[in-house]
mmCIF file of C-alpha atoms in Angstrom:
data_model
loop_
_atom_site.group_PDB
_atom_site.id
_atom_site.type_symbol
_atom_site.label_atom_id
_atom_site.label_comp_id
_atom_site.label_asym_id
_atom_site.label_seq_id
_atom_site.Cartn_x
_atom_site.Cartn_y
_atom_site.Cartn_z
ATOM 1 C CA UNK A 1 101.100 89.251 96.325
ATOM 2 C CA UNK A 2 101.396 89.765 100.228
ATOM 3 C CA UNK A 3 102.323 87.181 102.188
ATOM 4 C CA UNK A 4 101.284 87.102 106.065
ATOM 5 C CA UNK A 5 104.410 85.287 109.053
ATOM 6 C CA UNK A 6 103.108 84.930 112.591
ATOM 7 C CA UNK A 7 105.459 86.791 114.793
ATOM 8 C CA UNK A 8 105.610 87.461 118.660
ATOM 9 C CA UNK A 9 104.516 90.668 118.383
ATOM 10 C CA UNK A 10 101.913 90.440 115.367
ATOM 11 C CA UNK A 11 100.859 89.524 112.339
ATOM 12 C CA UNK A 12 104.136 90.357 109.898
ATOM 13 C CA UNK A 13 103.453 91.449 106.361
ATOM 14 C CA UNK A 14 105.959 90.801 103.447
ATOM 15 C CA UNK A 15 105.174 91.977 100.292
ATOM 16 C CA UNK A 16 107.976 90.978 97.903
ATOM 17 C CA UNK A 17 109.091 92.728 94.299
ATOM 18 C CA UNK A 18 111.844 93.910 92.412
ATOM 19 C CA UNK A 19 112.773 97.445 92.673
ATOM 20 C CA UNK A 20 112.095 99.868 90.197
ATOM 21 C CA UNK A 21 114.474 103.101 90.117
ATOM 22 C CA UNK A 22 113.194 106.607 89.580
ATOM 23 C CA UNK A 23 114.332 109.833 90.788
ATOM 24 C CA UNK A 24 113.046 113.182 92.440
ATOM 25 C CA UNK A 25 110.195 115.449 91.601
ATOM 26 C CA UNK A 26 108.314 112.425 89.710
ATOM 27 C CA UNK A 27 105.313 114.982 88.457
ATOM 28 C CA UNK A 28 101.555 113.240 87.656
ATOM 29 C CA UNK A 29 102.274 114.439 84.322
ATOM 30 C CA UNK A 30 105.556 111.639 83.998
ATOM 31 C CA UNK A 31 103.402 109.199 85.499
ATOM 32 C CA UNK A 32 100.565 109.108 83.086
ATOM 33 C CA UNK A 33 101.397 111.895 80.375
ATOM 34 C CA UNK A 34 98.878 115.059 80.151
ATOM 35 C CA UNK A 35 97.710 114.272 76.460
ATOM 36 C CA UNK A 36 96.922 110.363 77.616
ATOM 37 C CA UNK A 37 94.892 111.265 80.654
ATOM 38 C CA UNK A 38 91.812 112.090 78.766
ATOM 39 C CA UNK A 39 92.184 109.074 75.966
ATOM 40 C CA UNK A 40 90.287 106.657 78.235
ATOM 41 C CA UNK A 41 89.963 105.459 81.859
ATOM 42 C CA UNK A 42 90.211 101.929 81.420
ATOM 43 C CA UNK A 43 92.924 100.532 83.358
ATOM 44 C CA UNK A 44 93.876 97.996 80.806
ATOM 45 C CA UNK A 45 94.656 101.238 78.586
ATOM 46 C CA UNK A 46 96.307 103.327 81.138
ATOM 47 C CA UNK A 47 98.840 100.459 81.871
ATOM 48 C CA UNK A 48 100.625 101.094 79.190
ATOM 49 C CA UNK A 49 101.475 104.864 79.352
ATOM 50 C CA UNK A 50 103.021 104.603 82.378
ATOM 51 C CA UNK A 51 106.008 106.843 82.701
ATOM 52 C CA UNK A 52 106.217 107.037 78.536
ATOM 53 C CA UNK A 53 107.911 110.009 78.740
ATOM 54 C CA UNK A 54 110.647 109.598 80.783
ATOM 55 C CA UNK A 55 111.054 106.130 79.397
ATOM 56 C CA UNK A 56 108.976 104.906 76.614
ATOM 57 C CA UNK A 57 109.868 100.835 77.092
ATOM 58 C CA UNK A 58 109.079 101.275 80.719
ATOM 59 C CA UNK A 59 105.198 99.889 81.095
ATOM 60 C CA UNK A 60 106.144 96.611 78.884
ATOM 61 C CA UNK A 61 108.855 96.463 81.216
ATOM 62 C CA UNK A 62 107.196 96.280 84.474
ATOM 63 C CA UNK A 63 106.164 93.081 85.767
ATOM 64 C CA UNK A 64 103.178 92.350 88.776
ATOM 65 C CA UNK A 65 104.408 93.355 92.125
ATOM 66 C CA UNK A 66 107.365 95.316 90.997
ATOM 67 C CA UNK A 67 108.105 98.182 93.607
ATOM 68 C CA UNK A 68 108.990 101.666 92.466
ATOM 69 C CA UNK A 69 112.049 103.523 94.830
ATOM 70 C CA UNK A 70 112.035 106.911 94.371
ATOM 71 C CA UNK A 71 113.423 110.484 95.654
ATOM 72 C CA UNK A 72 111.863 113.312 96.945
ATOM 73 C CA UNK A 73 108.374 114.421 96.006
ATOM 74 C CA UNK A 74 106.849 111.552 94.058
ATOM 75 C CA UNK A 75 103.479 112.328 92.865
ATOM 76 C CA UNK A 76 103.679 116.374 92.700
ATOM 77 C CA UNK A 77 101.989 118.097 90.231
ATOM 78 C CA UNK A 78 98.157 117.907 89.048
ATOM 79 C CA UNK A 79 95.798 115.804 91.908
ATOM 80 C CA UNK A 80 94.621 114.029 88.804
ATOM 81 C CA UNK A 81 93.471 110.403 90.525
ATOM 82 C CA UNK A 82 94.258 108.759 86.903
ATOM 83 C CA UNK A 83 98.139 109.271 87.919
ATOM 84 C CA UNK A 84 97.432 106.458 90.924
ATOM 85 C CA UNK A 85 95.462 104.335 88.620
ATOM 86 C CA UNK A 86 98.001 103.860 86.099
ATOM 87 C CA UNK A 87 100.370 102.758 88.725
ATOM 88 C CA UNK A 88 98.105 100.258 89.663
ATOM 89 C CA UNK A 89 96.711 99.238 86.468
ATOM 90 C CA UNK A 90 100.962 98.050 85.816
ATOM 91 C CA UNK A 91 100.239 95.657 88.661
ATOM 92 C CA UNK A 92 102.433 98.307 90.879
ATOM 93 C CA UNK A 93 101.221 97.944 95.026
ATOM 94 C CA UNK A 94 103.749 99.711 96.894
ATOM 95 C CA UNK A 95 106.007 102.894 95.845
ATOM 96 C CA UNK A 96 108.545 103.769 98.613
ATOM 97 C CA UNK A 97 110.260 106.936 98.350
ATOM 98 C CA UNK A 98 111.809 109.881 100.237
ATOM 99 C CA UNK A 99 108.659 111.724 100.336
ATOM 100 C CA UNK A 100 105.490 112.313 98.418
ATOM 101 C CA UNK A 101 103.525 115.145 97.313
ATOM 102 C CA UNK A 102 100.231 115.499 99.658
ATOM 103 C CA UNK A 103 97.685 115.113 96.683
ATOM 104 C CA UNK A 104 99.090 112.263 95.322
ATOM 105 C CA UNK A 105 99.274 110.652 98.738
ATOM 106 C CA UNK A 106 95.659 110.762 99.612
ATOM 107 C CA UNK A 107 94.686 110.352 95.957
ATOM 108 C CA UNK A 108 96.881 106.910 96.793
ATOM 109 C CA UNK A 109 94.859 105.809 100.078
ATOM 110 C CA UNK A 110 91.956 106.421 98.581
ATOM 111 C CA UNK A 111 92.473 104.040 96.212
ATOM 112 C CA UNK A 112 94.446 101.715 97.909
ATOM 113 C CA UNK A 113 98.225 101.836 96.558
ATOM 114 C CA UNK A 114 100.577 101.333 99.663
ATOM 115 C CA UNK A 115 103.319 104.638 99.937
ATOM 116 C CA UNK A 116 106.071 104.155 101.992
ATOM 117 C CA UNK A 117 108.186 106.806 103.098
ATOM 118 C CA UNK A 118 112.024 106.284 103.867
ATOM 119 C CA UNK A 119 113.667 109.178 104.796
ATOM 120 C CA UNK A 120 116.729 107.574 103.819
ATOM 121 C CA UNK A 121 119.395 110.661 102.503
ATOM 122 C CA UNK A 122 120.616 107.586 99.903
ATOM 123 C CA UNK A 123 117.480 105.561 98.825
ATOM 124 C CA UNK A 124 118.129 105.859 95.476
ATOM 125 C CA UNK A 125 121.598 104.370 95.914
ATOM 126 C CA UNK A 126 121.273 101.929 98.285
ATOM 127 C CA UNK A 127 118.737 99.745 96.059
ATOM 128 C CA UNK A 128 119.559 98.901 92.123
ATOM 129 C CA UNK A 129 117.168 98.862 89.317
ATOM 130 C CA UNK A 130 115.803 94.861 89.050
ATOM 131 C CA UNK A 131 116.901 94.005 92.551
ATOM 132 C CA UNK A 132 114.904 91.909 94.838
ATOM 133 C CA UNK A 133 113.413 93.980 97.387
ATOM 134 C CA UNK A 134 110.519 92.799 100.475
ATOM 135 C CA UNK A 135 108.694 95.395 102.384
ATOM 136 C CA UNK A 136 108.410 94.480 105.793
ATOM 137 C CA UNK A 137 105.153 95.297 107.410
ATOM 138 C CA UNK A 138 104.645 94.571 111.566
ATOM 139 C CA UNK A 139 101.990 96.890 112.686
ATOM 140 C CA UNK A 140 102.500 100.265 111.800
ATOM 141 C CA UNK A 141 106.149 99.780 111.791
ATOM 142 C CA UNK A 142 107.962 99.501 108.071
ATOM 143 C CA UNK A 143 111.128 98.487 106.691
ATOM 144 C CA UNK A 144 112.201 97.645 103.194
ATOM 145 C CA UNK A 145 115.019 94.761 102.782
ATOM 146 C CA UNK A 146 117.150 94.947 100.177
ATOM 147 C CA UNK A 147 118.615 91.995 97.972
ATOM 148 C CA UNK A 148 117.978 88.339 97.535
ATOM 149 C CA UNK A 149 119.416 87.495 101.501
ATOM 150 C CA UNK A 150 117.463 90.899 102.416
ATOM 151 C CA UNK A 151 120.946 91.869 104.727
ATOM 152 C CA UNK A 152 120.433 95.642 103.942
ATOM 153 C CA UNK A 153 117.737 96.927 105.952
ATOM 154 C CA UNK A 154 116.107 100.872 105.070
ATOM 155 C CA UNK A 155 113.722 101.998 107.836
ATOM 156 C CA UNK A 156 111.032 103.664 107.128
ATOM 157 C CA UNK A 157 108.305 105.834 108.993
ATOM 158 C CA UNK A 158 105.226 103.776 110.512
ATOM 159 C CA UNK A 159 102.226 103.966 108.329
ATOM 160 C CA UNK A 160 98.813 105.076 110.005
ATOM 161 C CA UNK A 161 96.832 102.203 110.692
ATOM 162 C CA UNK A 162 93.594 103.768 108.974
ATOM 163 C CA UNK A 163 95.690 103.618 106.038
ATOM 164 C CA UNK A 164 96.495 100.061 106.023
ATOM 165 C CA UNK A 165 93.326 99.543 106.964
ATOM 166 C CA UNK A 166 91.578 101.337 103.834
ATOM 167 C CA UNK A 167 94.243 100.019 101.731
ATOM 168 C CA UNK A 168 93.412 95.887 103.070
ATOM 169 C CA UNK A 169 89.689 96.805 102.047
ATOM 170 C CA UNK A 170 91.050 97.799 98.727
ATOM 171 C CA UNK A 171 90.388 101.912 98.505
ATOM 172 C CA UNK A 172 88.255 104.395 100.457
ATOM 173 C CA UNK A 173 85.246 103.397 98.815
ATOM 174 C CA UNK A 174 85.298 99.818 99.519
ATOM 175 C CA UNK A 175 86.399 100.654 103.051
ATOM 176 C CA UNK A 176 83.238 102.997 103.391
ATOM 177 C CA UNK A 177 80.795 100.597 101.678
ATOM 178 C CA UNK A 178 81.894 97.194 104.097
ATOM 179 C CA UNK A 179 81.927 100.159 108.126
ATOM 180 C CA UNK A 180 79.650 103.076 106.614
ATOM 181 C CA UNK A 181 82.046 105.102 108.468
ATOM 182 C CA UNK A 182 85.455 105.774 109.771
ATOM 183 C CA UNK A 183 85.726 103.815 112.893
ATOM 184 C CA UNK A 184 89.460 103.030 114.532
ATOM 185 C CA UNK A 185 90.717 99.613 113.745
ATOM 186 C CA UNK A 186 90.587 96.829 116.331
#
């Protein structure tokens, strides 16, 4: 769950978790395996396939708000959209890694899961599996704080405001439904 702090210079986001390992080249296919992608597209399903293959205990492990921290090129392989909605359907908001592939990233905005990039050359090692982690939101800028007294700070790049703006109306479609149109945020 987000929590919003008053600051001087905006409206700070936290959105707290515990940080969930995974490496590079994290393919659509690991996220939501190719023979469970046309079982059924009810969330509530999908949950519990998440990342089965690289880890079979993984989904029952996950808890709401957990984070994933990952390497380079999360998301690459088929633009299925299901890959997104399993990662949601675990209760997962944010995933902050090196980089992302570009079809997974819009597939993401569209429906409203928060990617973080942090072009950190160690982001793997600087955070441990299970450790309390709070993203840092103040504007567009980003920054993920590491451990229980958050004293290790990882920058990351800004995020687009149209992004945070689509994902605070929940997805695209939401966003489209409430402004009929893309429109800059005020």
């Amino acid at each position: 769950m987000d929590s919003s702090l008053s600051s001087s210079a905006g409206s700070l986001t936290v959105i707290p978790g515990r940080a969930r390992l995974l490496g590079d080249d994290i393919n659509t296919d690991y996220i939501i395996s190719s023979s469970r992608k046309k079982d059924s597209l009810d969330p509530d399903v999908l949950r519990r396939y998440l990342l089965e293959d690289l880890d079979p205990g993984f989904a029952g492990s996950v808890q709401d708000g957990d984070i994933l921290v990952a390497g380079h090129n999360f998301g690459c392989g088929s633009a299925m959209e299901v890959a997104v909605t399993t990662v949601l359907a675990a209760g997962i908001r944010v995933v902050v890694a090196r980089s992302f592939a570009r079809t997974y990233w819009r597939n993401a905005v569209n429906n409203g899961l928060l990617l973080i990039t942090a072009p950190t050359e160690d982001l793997c090692e600087s955070v441990r599996e299970g450790e309390t982690v709070a993203l840092h939101l103040l504007g567009a800028s980003a920054e993920l704080r590491v451990g229980a007294d958050e004293r290790r700070v990882i920058p990351c790049e800004p995020v687009p405001d149209i992004v945070l703006t689509i994902r605070e109306a929940g997805g695209l479609v939401p966003y489209l439904r409430r402004h009929r149109k893309f429109s800059e945020p005020t």
